[in-house]
Structure formats: structure tokens, C-alpha cells
Amino acid sequence: MPNLDVIKKTTPIHTPENNISDPTMGGRITMARTARGFSQAQLATRLGVMAKTLKNWETDRSEPRGNKFVTIAGLLGVPVMWLMTGEDSASDSIAGNPVETLNLATKMDKLLSLHQQSSALILELQGEVSRLQDDIDMGEMEQAI
């Protein structure tokens, strides 16, 4: 797990207090993604797009559709207006706590991993129980003969 204090202190995130911005929409996506500790592949997966699509957005070769801006902003914890234009909007200040958002995303990833592991274990146990039951059934049939 990344050191959240290092991300918080060393990675610039746009807030009204620090007024850090990037001149392009792609640059702002890259900056916020990096600050959150997401790789391009991780963010693309969370957005439901191909990594190549995200790369094109970040390099300003293309832009996301309008409905994706809200999703991107929510995942990255930045205001939608800032993401689109580089400027703040007073009505768009519900960005959330970036450290809390990263903590929740990390917990969600861990929970998903545990869920996948437990599902695999359940299937393995079902197979073993089925095999043992078949052995018992065969043993009973042999004794009956």
C-alpha cells in the first residue's frame, strides 16, 4: 500500500488553497490520477474504458464524453469544473477527502481480492466434498455386493 502521507505532501492536487493547475484537460487527469496513486490501467478499469482510451485522454488526443467527466472527477477526488476547464466553481466544491478516498479504494481492492480468494476456496472445497461423497457411495455399493 502506498504511503498516504508521501502522496499527500509531495503530489500536487488542485484545491482552492494551492491553486495548482495544468493547462490541458489531459494534464489535469494525469496529475490527479498520479496523486491518487492509480496507474493508467487501474483508473481505466475503474472507469470501464480501455487503457489506450485513458492514455489518449491524458495526452489530449481525445476527450472523454460528458458523462465520464463526473465519474473521473469522483474517482480522482477533484471538482468536475476544474477537470474540464482548470477553473474552480463554488458549486462544484464537493470533492471529498483525497486521503479518505484512497483509503476506501484500497480497502475495496483488498475486499475484492479476498472475495475472489474465498470463491476459489469454496469451489475447491465443493469439489473435495463431492469426491469424498462419491468415495463413500462407492464403498457402500461394494459392501452391499
Tab-separated table of C-alpha atoms in Angstrom, residues 29-127:
chain	number	residue	atom	x	y	z
A	29	ILE	CA	-6.331	13.968	-15.442
A	30	THR	CA	-2.730	12.720	-15.332
A	31	MET	CA	-1.843	14.904	-12.375
A	32	ALA	CA	-4.904	13.864	-10.327
A	33	ARG	CA	-4.510	10.167	-11.266
A	34	THR	CA	-0.870	10.169	-10.227
A	35	ALA	CA	-1.688	11.957	-6.983
A	36	ARG	CA	-4.245	9.286	-6.150
A	37	GLY	CA	-1.678	6.553	-6.777
A	38	PHE	CA	-3.585	4.961	-9.662
A	39	SER	CA	-1.847	3.507	-12.684
A	40	GLN	CA	-3.435	4.163	-16.064
A	41	ALA	CA	-4.632	0.551	-16.133
A	42	GLN	CA	-6.223	0.814	-12.665
A	43	LEU	CA	-8.076	4.020	-13.472
A	44	ALA	CA	-9.157	2.733	-16.887
A	45	THR	CA	-10.605	-0.390	-15.248
A	46	ARG	CA	-12.499	1.662	-12.687
A	47	LEU	CA	-13.847	3.881	-15.459
A	48	GLY	CA	-14.807	0.926	-17.646
A	49	VAL	CA	-12.643	2.061	-20.569
A	50	MET	CA	-9.586	0.645	-22.301
A	51	ALA	CA	-6.172	1.784	-21.041
A	52	LYS	CA	-5.489	3.118	-24.556
A	53	THR	CA	-8.568	5.339	-24.286
A	54	LEU	CA	-7.369	6.812	-20.996
A	55	LYS	CA	-3.900	7.331	-22.460
A	56	ASN	CA	-5.472	9.253	-25.375
A	57	TRP	CA	-7.367	11.451	-22.903
A	58	GLU	CA	-4.216	12.122	-20.884
A	59	THR	CA	-2.216	13.037	-23.984
A	60	ASP	CA	-5.028	15.253	-25.285
A	61	ARG	CA	-5.525	13.117	-28.400
A	62	SER	CA	-9.192	12.774	-27.491
A	63	GLU	CA	-11.566	13.784	-24.712
A	64	PRO	CA	-13.972	11.787	-22.576
A	65	ARG	CA	-17.681	12.025	-23.228
A	66	GLY	CA	-19.541	14.380	-20.933
A	67	ASN	CA	-20.934	11.670	-18.678
A	68	LYS	CA	-17.410	10.360	-17.968
A	69	PHE	CA	-16.220	13.674	-16.522
A	70	VAL	CA	-18.352	13.224	-13.404
A	71	THR	CA	-17.095	9.659	-12.935
A	72	ILE	CA	-13.455	10.656	-13.454
A	73	ALA	CA	-13.768	13.595	-11.070
A	74	GLY	CA	-15.415	11.393	-8.445
A	75	LEU	CA	-12.747	8.700	-8.650
A	76	LEU	CA	-9.937	11.232	-8.544
A	77	GLY	CA	-11.492	13.471	-5.892
A	78	VAL	CA	-11.356	16.675	-7.907
A	79	PRO	CA	-14.080	19.135	-8.928
A	80	VAL	CA	-15.667	18.422	-12.319
A	81	MET	CA	-15.311	22.055	-13.401
A	82	TRP	CA	-11.597	22.039	-12.577
A	83	LEU	CA	-11.125	18.810	-14.503
A	84	MET	CA	-12.857	20.243	-17.571
A	85	THR	CA	-11.604	23.831	-17.545
A	86	GLY	CA	-8.877	24.169	-14.940
A	87	GLU	CA	-11.023	26.636	-13.004
A	88	ASP	CA	-12.980	26.231	-9.799
A	89	SER	CA	-16.683	26.581	-9.377
A	90	ALA	CA	-18.135	27.363	-5.958
A	91	SER	CA	-20.998	24.914	-6.584
A	92	ASP	CA	-18.523	22.169	-7.506
A	93	SER	CA	-16.552	22.058	-4.277
A	94	ILE	CA	-17.741	18.648	-3.050
A	95	ALA	CA	-14.551	16.831	-3.967
A	96	GLY	CA	-14.186	14.713	-0.842
A	97	ASN	CA	-11.107	13.981	1.191
A	98	PRO	CA	-8.453	12.556	-1.171
A	99	VAL	CA	-6.738	10.502	1.548
A	100	GLU	CA	-10.073	9.047	2.654
A	101	THR	CA	-10.970	8.267	-0.956
A	102	LEU	CA	-7.653	6.486	-1.477
A	103	ASN	CA	-8.134	4.538	1.772
A	104	LEU	CA	-11.594	3.426	0.660
A	105	ALA	CA	-10.338	2.422	-2.785
A	106	THR	CA	-7.522	0.411	-1.203
A	107	LYS	CA	-9.962	-1.340	1.124
A	108	MET	CA	-12.286	-2.071	-1.796
A	109	ASP	CA	-9.424	-3.610	-3.784
A	110	LYS	CA	-8.459	-5.758	-0.785
A	111	LEU	CA	-12.073	-6.858	-0.267
A	112	LEU	CA	-12.405	-7.794	-3.937
A	113	SER	CA	-9.222	-9.846	-3.730
A	114	LEU	CA	-10.438	-11.632	-0.588
A	115	HIS	CA	-13.792	-12.298	-2.251
A	116	GLN	CA	-12.079	-13.867	-5.257
A	117	GLN	CA	-9.871	-15.998	-2.987
A	118	SER	CA	-12.823	-17.175	-0.901
A	119	SER	CA	-14.814	-18.022	-4.047
A	120	ALA	CA	-11.935	-20.139	-5.342
A	121	LEU	CA	-11.640	-21.893	-1.968
A	122	ILE	CA	-15.388	-22.616	-1.884
A	123	LEU	CA	-15.212	-24.205	-5.340
A	124	GLU	CA	-12.205	-26.268	-4.282
A	125	LEU	CA	-13.989	-27.456	-1.145
A	126	GLN	CA	-17.124	-28.330	-3.106
A	127	GLY	CA	-15.035	-30.495	-5.400
